[in-house]
Amino acid sequence: MTTEQDTPADTLPYKQPSRTEEWFETLSKYGVTKAIVYGLLGVFLVWTLFPIYWLVTATLKTRQTLLSFPPQWIPLDAQFGNFARLFAERPEFLTYIINSTLVTVVTTVLATTIGAMAAYAFVSFDYPYNLDFHLPFYILSTRFMPPIVTIIPLFVIFRNLGLVNTLQGLILVYTMFNIPFAVWMMKGFFEEVPESLVESAMIDGHTHIGAFFKIVLPLVKPGLVASAIFTTIITWNELLFAVILALNDNAITVPVGLASFVTKFSVQWINMSVAATIALAPVLVFAFVARQQLVRGFSMGAVGK
Amino acid sequence: MVSVQYDEVGKKYGDTIAIEDVDLSVEDGEFTILLGPSGCGKTTTLRCLAGLTQPTSGRITLDGHDVTDIHPKNRNIAMVFQNFALYPHMSVRENIGYPLKVANVDADERRERVEQVAETLEIPELLDRDIANLSGGQQQRVALGRAIIRRPAVFLMDEPLANLDAKLKMSMRSRIKVLQREMDITTLYVTHDQEEAMSLGDKLVIMDKGHVQQIGAPDEVYHEPANRFVAGFIGSPSMNFVEVISEGDRIRAAGAPEAFDVRLNERVANRYRDHEEFTLGVRPQYFTVHTDRVENAVEATVEVTEPQGDEQIIDVEVGPDPLSITVVAPSTVNADRGETVWLTVEDELLHGFDHTTGDRIAETDDVERTSRASTSADTRS
């Protein structure tokens, strides 16, 4: 019988760990690797969450305590009156919130509906000349160019159509902007729904459209929710088009309103923090409530066979 | 319950022919199996009847009514899919009752009929479960339940057992057969498994490359295959084919005339008098394996043996440029790899196939092929 020692390493029936592997094993045995991982995660958390913490605490400070040095890490005398003051000093901010809400809700509904239907059509029907491959790509390609490129022609067109300074104009732009994303997101989901389900539904007495609404849509719900959330976030936060296309209170949205706190003469730090916190809240809440759907939505594979 | 009739049905995808000139009639209450290798067009044939595929030529009638252009939802047809196609977002109860729900049957009657169907399929305890928590066999039963609840005129099944394990397959097979007999519903069933086809069907439709090769009862396609394809496809292990030359009452393998040289009895030899060369077809079961030299036998070397319990499959090689032959022998035959055995042929049971067309050379004990063709034409009109 041969022992391990006198068998040459390359004839062993298993692979011996290298020096580095052994070293790593020792480290993890004493919890060093875990500590490093948690340390890095901690740094990452501070890096991403601190600005938000700073923003939210700023709403409770005065201008002096906000700009004091050394900084006041925790607001000592909370100024809840800041919220009331914002709406007293800038009553139009309420209009901006209403505008933003309208634009976001309508855009989300439109973009998700149109996107889903388009995606289903691409997935389930045959097109000549391979169009079911080319058209989705063309749709996506509208997002390839920097958005700023289209703004000048868009502004001219909108001015001639009387769409500048209107919510409809913004909704139109944002819907166009979000459809490519919705199409591609939903395409993946529809591809996962077995064709036989639709066929089965048709044999059970549905038309194709009936099968789409009753069988297919409920199955791709995580996808619908995920694209709706994404559309909502993008639309709620959009600044570039709104700055150019919304010039008065009829159509100004929250991000444009936020930017208006920076004036030629001063920056209204406290008002701006309060407004930004208000702008931040709905998206955070929405994403938090739907986080499970969102994760399922982005990891695909949500349709059970 | 209706009869089904295909008249020269064809389906092309661009230049690719999926099926061509399919003529088929299924009697009321008959269990018909569409059998063939994958890509032979059997599923396309079935889907044309369901209305899921639109034929490019020909017509399909149910009880004499042309349904070729009718939407699937308006044909009184139920279908079981290979992947079961159950609706994952509904419970078992909702799945089974769904066709009734779409048809606006009121909730009370729906509940009652779902429970009846669940009784029949012995799954009442599953009714409130989610589809995702069911095993393959249970899903299969739910799919069957959804299909039978409407009491359809025609029942279509597309490889319904393909996703089940072997044991479950056997039990579901007999269940399907009993169900079909009890409900007396005209059924078309697609499979690539010839054993399943033989055990289930009243009538087998054997297809290859988009064409119907033979239509007949299971015994008929086994014992009187129309051509070389059917002969090779039906039966397990498959039939042995040897290119032979006929010399009077002797036949010799074209590739190994010395090694494979068999004298046939006169009646059998007479069949092949007019064919100088033809393809000999012998089922593995129709060879007898001897471990000692016998008269009029083919000497062969054992390549490998596969024990099957009571019997064994033996692959042998014949001649210098080896000709592979598979035989089935009782497990009592003692043959090991490399040993020499002698094979005799049951000459009454062998078949000859035309060298060029592949059609079977007529055998005197055949039921007259022409008369059979005309009877099927009669039932059609």
XYZ file of C-alpha atoms in Angstrom:
686
model
C 0.000 0.000 0.000
C 1.156 3.470 -0.810
C 0.513 6.378 1.486
C -0.267 9.918 0.461
C 3.298 11.039 1.060
C 4.960 8.744 -1.404
C 2.340 9.167 -4.162
C 3.407 11.903 -6.598
C 0.921 14.770 -6.556
C -0.169 14.418 -10.188
C -1.323 10.825 -9.700
C -3.553 11.602 -6.733
C -7.251 10.987 -7.407
C -8.015 14.475 -6.117
C -6.516 17.938 -6.450
C -4.473 19.267 -3.552
C -5.321 22.840 -2.518
C -2.718 25.395 -3.530
C -0.931 27.641 -1.029
C -3.265 30.578 -1.771
C -6.339 28.417 -1.342
C -5.035 27.161 2.000
C -4.310 30.719 3.064
C -7.867 31.797 2.195
C -9.266 28.860 4.067
C -7.390 29.850 7.215
C -8.575 33.435 6.885
C -12.239 32.442 6.570
C -11.871 30.025 9.466
C -11.104 32.966 11.771
C -13.867 35.111 10.250
C -11.464 37.539 8.586
C -13.017 37.286 5.126
C -16.476 37.814 6.551
C -15.290 40.911 8.379
C -13.795 42.301 5.187
C -17.000 41.659 3.244
C -19.176 43.328 5.876
C -16.715 46.225 6.125
C -16.930 46.831 2.377
C -20.721 46.581 2.474
C -20.739 49.116 5.314
C -18.662 51.573 3.299
C -21.006 51.088 0.363
C -24.071 51.682 2.503
C -22.688 54.904 3.970
C -21.640 56.069 0.539
C -25.146 55.560 -0.921
C -27.327 56.419 2.058
C -25.510 59.326 3.644
C -26.589 61.920 1.048
C -30.199 60.895 1.635
C -29.725 61.119 5.385
C -28.200 64.552 4.973
C -31.076 65.673 2.775
C -33.761 64.472 5.141
C -32.104 65.893 8.253
C -31.591 69.181 6.449
C -35.364 69.624 6.346
C -35.316 69.899 10.138
C -32.447 72.404 10.416
C -32.126 76.118 10.085
C -29.927 77.692 7.460
C -27.309 78.408 10.141
C -27.127 74.888 11.559
C -27.119 73.404 8.060
C -24.094 75.406 6.950
C -22.266 75.377 10.330
C -18.813 73.898 10.708
C -18.096 71.422 12.244
C -21.364 70.034 10.828
C -24.237 69.199 13.097
C -24.680 65.465 12.403
C -28.014 65.184 14.159
C -30.490 68.112 14.044
C -30.809 69.144 17.704
C -33.828 71.425 17.607
C -36.072 69.977 14.860
C -37.734 72.717 12.787
C -40.924 71.000 11.602
C -42.192 74.398 10.557
C -39.933 74.162 7.500
C -42.574 72.081 5.703
C -45.337 74.624 6.281
C -42.967 77.436 5.300
C -42.239 75.921 1.923
C -45.901 75.991 0.913
C -46.365 79.435 2.439
C -43.399 80.918 0.575
C -43.814 78.933 -2.619
C -47.519 77.972 -2.932
C -47.008 77.033 -6.590
C -45.024 73.998 -5.442
C -48.324 72.237 -4.754
C -49.249 72.738 -8.414
C -45.928 71.203 -9.431
C -46.678 68.122 -7.342
C -50.123 67.799 -8.937
C -48.612 68.251 -12.414
C -45.962 65.639 -11.744
C -48.499 63.179 -10.389
C -50.796 63.575 -13.396
C -47.973 63.257 -15.896
C -46.474 60.254 -14.126
C -49.705 58.310 -13.704
C -50.921 58.840 -17.261
C -47.489 58.126 -18.746
C -47.091 54.953 -16.716
C -50.469 53.604 -17.763
C -49.963 54.492 -21.431
C -46.368 53.314 -21.763
C -46.964 50.032 -19.946
C -50.134 49.217 -21.873
C -48.772 50.104 -25.296
C -45.421 48.497 -24.513
C -46.995 45.262 -23.332
C -49.284 44.962 -26.325
C -46.473 45.735 -28.762
C -44.190 43.229 -27.075
C -46.842 40.520 -27.205
C -47.399 41.178 -30.871
C -43.686 40.838 -31.564
C -43.429 37.622 -29.609
C -46.497 35.793 -30.808
C -47.036 36.723 -34.449
C -44.946 35.996 -37.510
C -43.861 38.932 -39.600
C -42.443 38.981 -43.105
C -38.800 39.929 -43.670
C -37.853 39.077 -40.089
C -39.558 42.256 -38.897
C -40.285 40.755 -35.491
C -36.535 40.897 -34.964
C -35.844 44.256 -36.637
C -38.733 46.341 -35.311
C -38.038 45.873 -31.588
C -34.438 46.783 -32.282
C -35.552 49.887 -34.153
C -37.771 50.828 -31.224
C -34.891 50.428 -28.822
C -32.580 52.393 -31.095
C -34.642 55.531 -30.493
C -33.035 55.547 -27.072
C -29.478 55.300 -28.384
C -28.962 58.997 -29.098
C -28.405 61.495 -26.318
C -31.852 62.936 -25.481
C -30.552 66.484 -25.750
C -30.068 65.933 -29.495
C -33.791 65.722 -30.099
C -34.774 68.637 -27.930
C -34.407 71.456 -30.448
C -36.498 69.841 -33.226
C -38.943 68.586 -30.629
C -39.339 72.072 -29.200
C -40.024 73.539 -32.634
C -42.561 70.821 -33.431
C -44.254 71.176 -30.068
C -44.414 74.950 -30.383
C -46.119 74.644 -33.764
C -48.561 72.107 -32.384
C -49.237 74.206 -29.306
C -47.943 71.517 -26.990
C -45.294 73.565 -25.196
C -46.348 74.321 -21.618
C -48.973 71.601 -21.594
C -49.187 68.410 -19.586
C -50.286 66.547 -22.728
C -47.025 67.516 -24.394
C -44.982 66.142 -21.512
C -47.051 62.967 -21.395
C -46.498 62.476 -25.119
C -42.721 62.843 -24.807
C -42.445 60.643 -21.739
C -44.652 57.902 -23.180
C -42.502 57.817 -26.305
C -39.463 57.786 -24.078
C -40.620 54.846 -21.948
C -42.212 52.560 -24.525
C -38.900 51.083 -25.753
C -38.045 50.040 -22.248
C -41.488 48.563 -21.613
C -41.395 46.651 -24.908
C -38.066 45.044 -24.163
C -38.878 44.275 -20.593
C -42.228 42.694 -21.483
C -40.807 40.834 -24.466
C -38.743 38.678 -22.134
C -41.800 37.879 -20.080
C -44.048 37.007 -22.984
C -41.356 34.756 -24.405
C -41.577 32.723 -21.216
C -45.298 32.095 -21.505
C -45.660 28.790 -23.349
C -47.570 29.175 -26.603
C -49.645 26.157 -25.670
C -51.310 28.156 -22.879
C -52.748 30.579 -25.411
C -53.734 27.730 -27.695
C -55.321 25.914 -24.812
C -57.286 29.037 -23.908
C -58.494 29.362 -27.498
C -59.648 25.744 -27.504
C -61.360 26.435 -24.182
C -63.393 29.106 -25.946
C -61.419 32.356 -25.948
C -60.523 34.546 -28.872
C -56.826 35.381 -29.157
C -57.422 38.772 -27.527
C -59.459 37.133 -24.785
C -56.645 34.683 -24.129
C -54.203 37.613 -23.948
C -56.175 39.449 -21.299
C -57.405 36.471 -19.272
C -54.452 34.111 -19.392
C -51.287 35.845 -20.571
C -51.490 39.182 -18.762
C -52.072 37.705 -15.278
C -49.012 35.536 -15.819
C -46.717 38.419 -16.693
C -47.890 40.595 -13.809
C -44.401 40.860 -12.267
C -43.179 42.206 -15.591
C -46.024 44.701 -15.815
C -45.340 45.889 -12.281
C -41.614 46.156 -12.887
C -42.028 48.179 -16.066
C -44.661 50.345 -14.401
C -42.321 51.110 -11.504
C -39.465 51.852 -13.825
C -41.589 54.142 -15.966
C -42.862 55.885 -12.861
C -39.378 56.515 -11.521
C -38.011 57.759 -14.823
C -40.999 60.019 -15.438
C -41.198 61.408 -11.909
C -37.512 62.318 -11.933
C -37.211 63.602 -15.508
C -35.719 67.070 -15.688
C -34.184 67.703 -19.100
C -37.318 67.682 -21.284
C -39.409 69.331 -18.606
C -37.008 72.257 -18.309
C -37.266 72.945 -22.035
C -40.926 72.119 -22.652
C -42.534 73.370 -19.442
C -42.003 77.041 -18.897
C -44.893 78.165 -16.691
C -46.933 76.859 -13.805
C -49.347 75.051 -16.160
C -46.852 72.327 -16.783
C -43.875 72.693 -14.458
C -43.094 69.436 -12.708
C -41.362 68.768 -9.386
C -37.791 68.376 -10.732
C -38.068 71.715 -12.553
C -39.528 73.237 -9.419
C -36.576 71.896 -7.427
C -34.122 73.436 -9.831
C -35.852 76.793 -9.403
C -34.643 77.033 -5.808
C -31.223 77.762 -7.210
C -31.486 81.381 -8.260
C -29.038 83.913 -9.552
C -28.668 85.449 -6.104
C -28.974 82.622 -3.595
C -29.701 78.974 -3.034
C -32.711 78.345 -0.789
C -31.159 75.362 0.907
C -33.857 74.578 3.422
C -36.821 75.013 1.058
C -34.985 72.966 -1.522
C -34.292 70.131 0.952
C -37.917 70.036 2.024
C -39.117 69.988 -1.576
C -36.576 67.315 -2.524
C -37.651 65.137 0.379
C -41.259 65.465 -0.733
C -40.204 64.577 -4.276
C -38.271 61.589 -3.059
C -41.009 60.097 -0.913
C -43.543 58.752 -3.443
C -40.975 56.928 -5.540
C -39.364 55.397 -2.474
C -42.686 54.275 -1.058
C -43.869 52.898 -4.402
C -40.666 50.966 -4.995
C -40.641 49.673 -1.427
C -44.225 48.427 -1.562
C -43.660 46.683 -4.868
C -40.093 45.533 -4.178
C -40.956 41.861 -4.315
C -42.594 42.175 -7.721
C -39.709 44.354 -8.811
C -37.099 41.739 -7.918
C -39.119 38.995 -9.590
C -39.603 41.296 -12.534
C -35.932 41.898 -13.040
C -34.858 38.337 -12.422
C -37.326 37.026 -15.038
C -38.247 33.360 -14.929
C -41.311 34.367 -12.980
C -43.790 32.309 -14.956
C -44.124 28.807 -13.586
C -44.548 26.071 -16.118
C -69.656 12.389 -31.020
C -68.757 12.789 -34.614
C -66.665 11.355 -37.377
C -63.652 13.237 -38.659
C -62.571 13.440 -42.258
C -59.355 14.874 -43.742
C -59.452 15.462 -47.498
C -56.057 15.961 -49.122
C -54.992 18.247 -46.313
C -51.632 19.911 -46.767
C -49.615 22.501 -44.867
C -46.593 24.324 -46.189
C -44.357 26.807 -44.399
C -42.863 28.722 -47.304
C -41.240 25.972 -49.344
C -41.116 23.508 -46.487
C -43.804 20.866 -46.609
C -45.077 19.955 -43.155
C -47.799 17.608 -44.365
C -49.068 16.783 -47.826
C -52.149 14.998 -49.163
C -53.306 13.665 -45.829
C -56.464 11.619 -46.377
C -57.825 10.189 -43.206
C -61.178 9.234 -41.863
C -61.878 8.600 -38.216
C -65.118 6.898 -37.319
C -67.421 8.029 -34.566
C -65.987 6.952 -31.210
C -62.805 5.569 -32.701
C -59.411 5.859 -30.975
C -56.978 6.835 -33.699
C -53.261 7.182 -33.169
C -51.025 9.374 -35.294
C -47.639 7.745 -35.058
C -44.279 8.651 -36.519
C -40.792 9.924 -35.785
C -40.347 13.554 -34.759
C -40.866 15.978 -37.603
C -43.094 13.573 -39.536
C -46.076 15.954 -39.482
C -48.258 14.124 -36.979
C -48.630 17.103 -34.666
C -49.324 19.416 -37.602
C -52.065 17.019 -38.703
C -53.597 17.177 -35.234
C -53.268 20.961 -34.968
C -55.079 21.382 -38.285
C -58.066 19.635 -36.746
C -57.866 21.783 -33.617
C -57.769 24.892 -35.781
C -54.448 26.001 -34.303
C -52.764 25.544 -37.666
C -54.448 26.649 -40.864
C -53.984 24.082 -43.654
C -52.745 25.512 -46.953
C -54.762 23.013 -48.977
C -57.519 20.468 -48.590
C -60.384 20.478 -46.127
C -61.363 18.979 -42.807
C -64.922 18.000 -42.000
C -66.630 17.003 -38.777
C -69.688 14.872 -39.490
C -69.716 16.236 -43.005
C -69.515 19.896 -41.949
C -66.522 21.758 -43.307
C -64.624 23.250 -40.349
C -61.397 24.150 -42.151
C -61.828 27.891 -41.533
C -63.631 27.780 -38.188
C -61.908 29.382 -35.176
C -60.728 26.842 -32.557
C -63.088 28.297 -29.964
C -66.057 27.461 -32.158
C -65.096 23.832 -32.774
C -66.401 21.474 -30.173
C -62.957 20.044 -29.566
C -60.817 19.527 -26.479
C -57.065 19.085 -26.482
C -54.439 17.829 -24.067
C -50.995 19.262 -24.692
C -47.644 17.631 -24.137
C -46.709 20.196 -21.464
C -50.300 20.006 -20.135
C -50.726 23.787 -20.658
C -52.435 24.247 -17.310
C -53.048 27.850 -16.272
C -50.428 28.421 -13.548
C -52.304 31.273 -11.887
C -55.412 29.208 -11.176
C -56.193 26.399 -8.746
C -56.993 22.887 -9.899
C -60.698 23.595 -9.546
C -60.483 26.747 -11.649
C -58.405 24.982 -14.276
C -60.831 22.111 -14.722
C -63.844 24.426 -14.723
C -62.311 27.029 -17.014
C -63.908 25.884 -20.302
C -67.310 26.079 -18.583
C -66.514 29.508 -17.168
C -65.661 30.807 -20.632
C -68.913 29.286 -21.880
C -70.790 31.196 -19.127
C -72.069 28.103 -17.365
C -73.422 29.234 -13.978
C -71.299 28.719 -10.889
C -73.407 26.006 -9.270
C -73.468 23.737 -12.269
C -69.786 24.400 -12.817
C -68.939 23.325 -9.293
C -71.018 20.190 -9.654
C -69.444 19.160 -12.942
C -65.917 19.901 -11.735
C -66.551 17.615 -8.790
C -67.937 14.899 -11.053
C -64.892 15.057 -13.283
C -62.581 15.042 -10.269
C -64.349 11.886 -9.045
C -63.886 10.201 -12.394
C -60.185 11.001 -12.369
C -59.817 10.224 -8.667
C -58.435 13.644 -7.771
C -61.161 15.229 -5.591
C -58.602 15.928 -2.847
C -56.516 18.027 -5.218
C -59.258 20.468 -6.220
C -58.113 23.380 -4.067
C -54.399 22.940 -4.634
C -52.206 25.177 -6.746
C -51.009 23.861 -10.072
C -47.377 24.454 -9.139
C -47.634 22.002 -6.237
C -48.768 19.047 -8.325
C -46.656 16.164 -9.564
C -46.469 15.374 -13.275
C -49.063 12.633 -13.033
C -51.470 14.860 -11.114
C -51.028 17.676 -13.621
C -51.749 15.193 -16.373
C -55.041 14.253 -14.725
C -56.031 17.882 -14.299
C -55.312 18.428 -17.991
C -57.488 15.431 -18.842
C -60.189 16.784 -16.551
C -60.165 20.164 -18.256
C -60.487 18.401 -21.589
C -63.383 16.099 -20.714
C -65.475 18.518 -18.675
C -66.977 20.073 -21.767
C -67.942 16.664 -23.185
C -66.343 17.557 -26.493
C -67.175 15.996 -29.835
C -63.549 15.231 -30.551
C -60.720 14.684 -28.152
C -57.186 15.570 -29.265
C -54.054 14.547 -27.405
C -50.586 15.677 -28.374
C -48.061 13.320 -26.753
C -49.844 13.571 -23.401
C -47.645 10.979 -21.741
C -44.268 12.116 -23.045
C -43.393 14.045 -19.887
C -44.193 11.255 -17.441
C -41.899 8.571 -16.052
C -42.192 5.012 -17.298
C -44.330 3.603 -14.504
C -46.773 6.488 -14.509
C -46.961 6.288 -18.275
C -48.269 2.716 -18.047
C -50.977 3.521 -15.526
C -52.068 6.716 -17.318
C -52.170 4.784 -20.550
C -54.778 2.353 -19.294
C -56.685 5.194 -17.623
C -56.875 7.104 -20.892
C -58.058 4.018 -22.717
C -60.782 3.302 -20.158
C -61.867 6.945 -20.190
C -62.065 6.994 -23.968
C -64.104 3.799 -24.036
C -66.466 4.997 -21.317
C -67.078 8.397 -22.826
C -67.094 7.017 -26.352
C -65.499 10.161 -27.759
C -63.804 10.230 -31.140
C -60.131 10.598 -30.263
C -56.989 11.523 -32.156
C -53.800 10.874 -30.275
C -50.282 11.816 -31.327
C -47.270 9.866 -30.171
C -43.830 8.826 -31.324
C -43.871 5.828 -29.006
C -44.933 2.786 -30.991
C -45.548 0.676 -27.917
C -47.996 3.291 -26.606
C -49.620 3.478 -30.033
C -50.065 -0.271 -30.353
C -51.581 -0.613 -26.902
C -54.020 2.298 -27.172
C -55.261 2.592 -30.708
C -58.135 1.112 -32.660
C -56.443 2.469 -35.713
C -52.874 3.553 -36.350
C -51.928 6.242 -38.835
C -48.238 5.964 -39.501
C -46.625 9.067 -40.923
C -43.212 9.950 -42.241
C -41.923 13.117 -43.917
C -45.376 14.657 -44.024
C -47.021 11.712 -45.760
C -49.297 9.007 -44.447
C -47.436 5.714 -44.854
C -50.076 3.290 -43.686
C -53.433 3.280 -41.942
C -54.491 0.124 -40.189
C -55.250 -1.750 -37.013
C -52.265 -2.337 -34.689
C -51.966 -6.002 -35.708
C -52.191 -5.128 -39.343
C -49.390 -2.577 -39.327
C -47.237 -4.971 -37.339
C -47.781 -8.097 -39.416
C -48.462 -6.545 -42.800
C -46.416 -3.350 -42.977
C -47.069 -1.459 -46.193
C -43.459 -0.558 -46.756
C -39.972 -0.649 -45.376
C -40.468 2.497 -43.282
C -43.485 1.102 -41.447
C -41.794 -2.264 -40.981
C -38.737 -0.626 -39.444
C -40.671 1.822 -37.315
C -43.123 -0.619 -35.749
C -41.738 -3.319 -33.491
C -39.027 -3.304 -30.879
C -36.184 -3.983 -31.405
C -36.648 -2.850 -35.013
C -36.786 -5.182 -37.917
C -33.511 -6.315 -39.502
C -33.071 -5.357 -43.125
C -30.668 -7.213 -45.393
C -30.107 -6.509 -49.065
C -30.425 -9.929 -50.692
C -30.186 -11.644 -54.039
C -32.722 -14.361 -54.744
C -31.479 -17.480 -56.547
C -34.285 -19.983 -57.001
C -35.333 -21.057 -53.529
C -32.237 -19.559 -51.914
C -31.599 -16.016 -50.797
C -28.108 -14.678 -50.191
C -27.008 -11.391 -48.708
C -25.702 -9.085 -51.421
C -22.810 -8.011 -49.184
C -21.928 -11.461 -47.822
C -23.253 -14.157 -50.179
C -21.123 -16.891 -48.575
C -22.010 -16.144 -44.984
C -25.736 -15.376 -45.354
C -27.233 -18.083 -47.512
C -30.663 -19.396 -46.594
C -32.935 -21.873 -48.339
C -36.626 -20.946 -48.107
C -39.600 -23.250 -48.363
C -41.171 -23.255 -51.772
C -44.263 -21.203 -51.012
C -42.202 -18.363 -49.565
C -39.557 -18.595 -52.252
C -42.251 -18.245 -54.931
C -43.077 -14.748 -53.729
C -39.651 -13.531 -54.634
C -39.128 -15.334 -57.930
C -39.655 -12.130 -59.901
C -37.308 -10.095 -57.743
C -33.678 -10.724 -58.413
C -32.661 -8.295 -55.723
C -34.779 -7.089 -52.819
C -34.571 -6.054 -49.193
C -35.248 -8.822 -46.750
C -36.965 -7.839 -43.528
C -36.928 -10.141 -40.506
C -38.077 -9.182 -37.019
C -35.544 -10.027 -34.283
C -38.132 -12.345 -32.747
C -38.332 -14.467 -35.889
C -34.766 -15.727 -35.672
C -33.962 -18.786 -33.611
C -30.534 -18.837 -32.007
C -28.650 -22.159 -31.796
C -25.392 -22.638 -29.980
C -24.589 -25.726 -32.073
C -24.289 -25.968 -35.822
C -27.628 -26.755 -37.511
C -28.838 -27.210 -41.092
C -29.672 -24.150 -43.223
C -28.441 -21.647 -40.628
C -26.431 -18.458 -40.745
C -23.213 -18.503 -38.790
C -22.746 -15.375 -36.683
C -20.497 -13.937 -33.999
C -22.051 -12.463 -30.872
C -21.216 -8.770 -30.531
C -23.165 -7.914 -27.382
C -26.045 -9.298 -25.338
C -28.634 -7.279 -23.446
C -30.545 -9.326 -20.859
C -34.205 -8.299 -20.519
C -35.336 -10.780 -17.909
C -37.135 -13.632 -19.657
C -35.431 -12.909 -22.913
C -32.335 -11.228 -24.223
C -31.465 -9.055 -27.177
C -28.381 -10.294 -28.974
C -26.517 -8.239 -31.559
C -24.579 -10.479 -33.896
C -22.307 -9.945 -36.882
C -22.395 -12.033 -40.008
C -19.657 -12.423 -42.607
C -16.275 -10.872 -43.139
C -17.609 -7.391 -44.017
C -19.844 -7.607 -41.029
C -23.559 -7.402 -41.433
C -25.203 -6.474 -38.117
C -28.295 -8.386 -37.110
C -30.325 -8.080 -33.929
C -32.108 -11.132 -32.591
C -34.275 -11.807 -29.582
C -33.643 -15.100 -27.813
C -34.834 -16.706 -24.585
C -32.575 -15.930 -21.658
C -31.723 -19.638 -21.474
C -29.588 -19.358 -24.598
C -26.004 -19.175 -23.461
C -24.188 -16.762 -25.709
C -21.324 -14.496 -24.725
C -19.467 -11.844 -26.612
C -17.181 -13.322 -29.244
C -18.869 -16.739 -29.371
C -20.267 -18.260 -32.511
C -24.001 -18.940 -32.873
C -26.198 -20.232 -35.699
C -29.376 -18.421 -36.712
C -32.344 -19.998 -38.440
C -35.196 -17.946 -39.869
C -38.956 -18.541 -39.598
C -39.348 -18.213 -43.324
C -43.151 -17.887 -43.275
C -42.794 -14.716 -41.235
C -40.208 -12.836 -43.212
C -40.990 -9.929 -45.506
C -39.488 -8.721 -48.741
C -39.391 -5.076 -49.755
C -38.940 -3.734 -53.242
C -35.420 -2.551 -53.808
C -36.367 0.831 -55.266
C -39.829 1.765 -53.983
C -39.504 0.228 -50.525
C -43.027 -1.259 -50.828
C -43.612 -4.685 -49.403
C -43.686 -7.487 -51.946
C -47.139 -9.075 -51.871
C -47.580 -12.155 -49.741
C -50.309 -14.655 -50.628
C -51.795 -14.749 -47.134
C -52.343 -10.980 -47.186
C -55.803 -9.595 -46.986
C -56.131 -8.107 -50.448
C -54.688 -4.620 -50.243
C -56.854 -3.347 -53.095
C -60.074 -4.537 -51.481
C -59.108 -2.859 -48.201
C -58.465 0.410 -49.989
C -61.894 0.291 -51.592
C -63.685 -0.416 -48.295
C -62.101 2.599 -46.704
C -63.211 4.615 -49.727
C -66.753 3.345 -49.203
C -66.933 4.440 -45.595
C -65.757 7.861 -46.624
C -68.557 8.572 -49.075
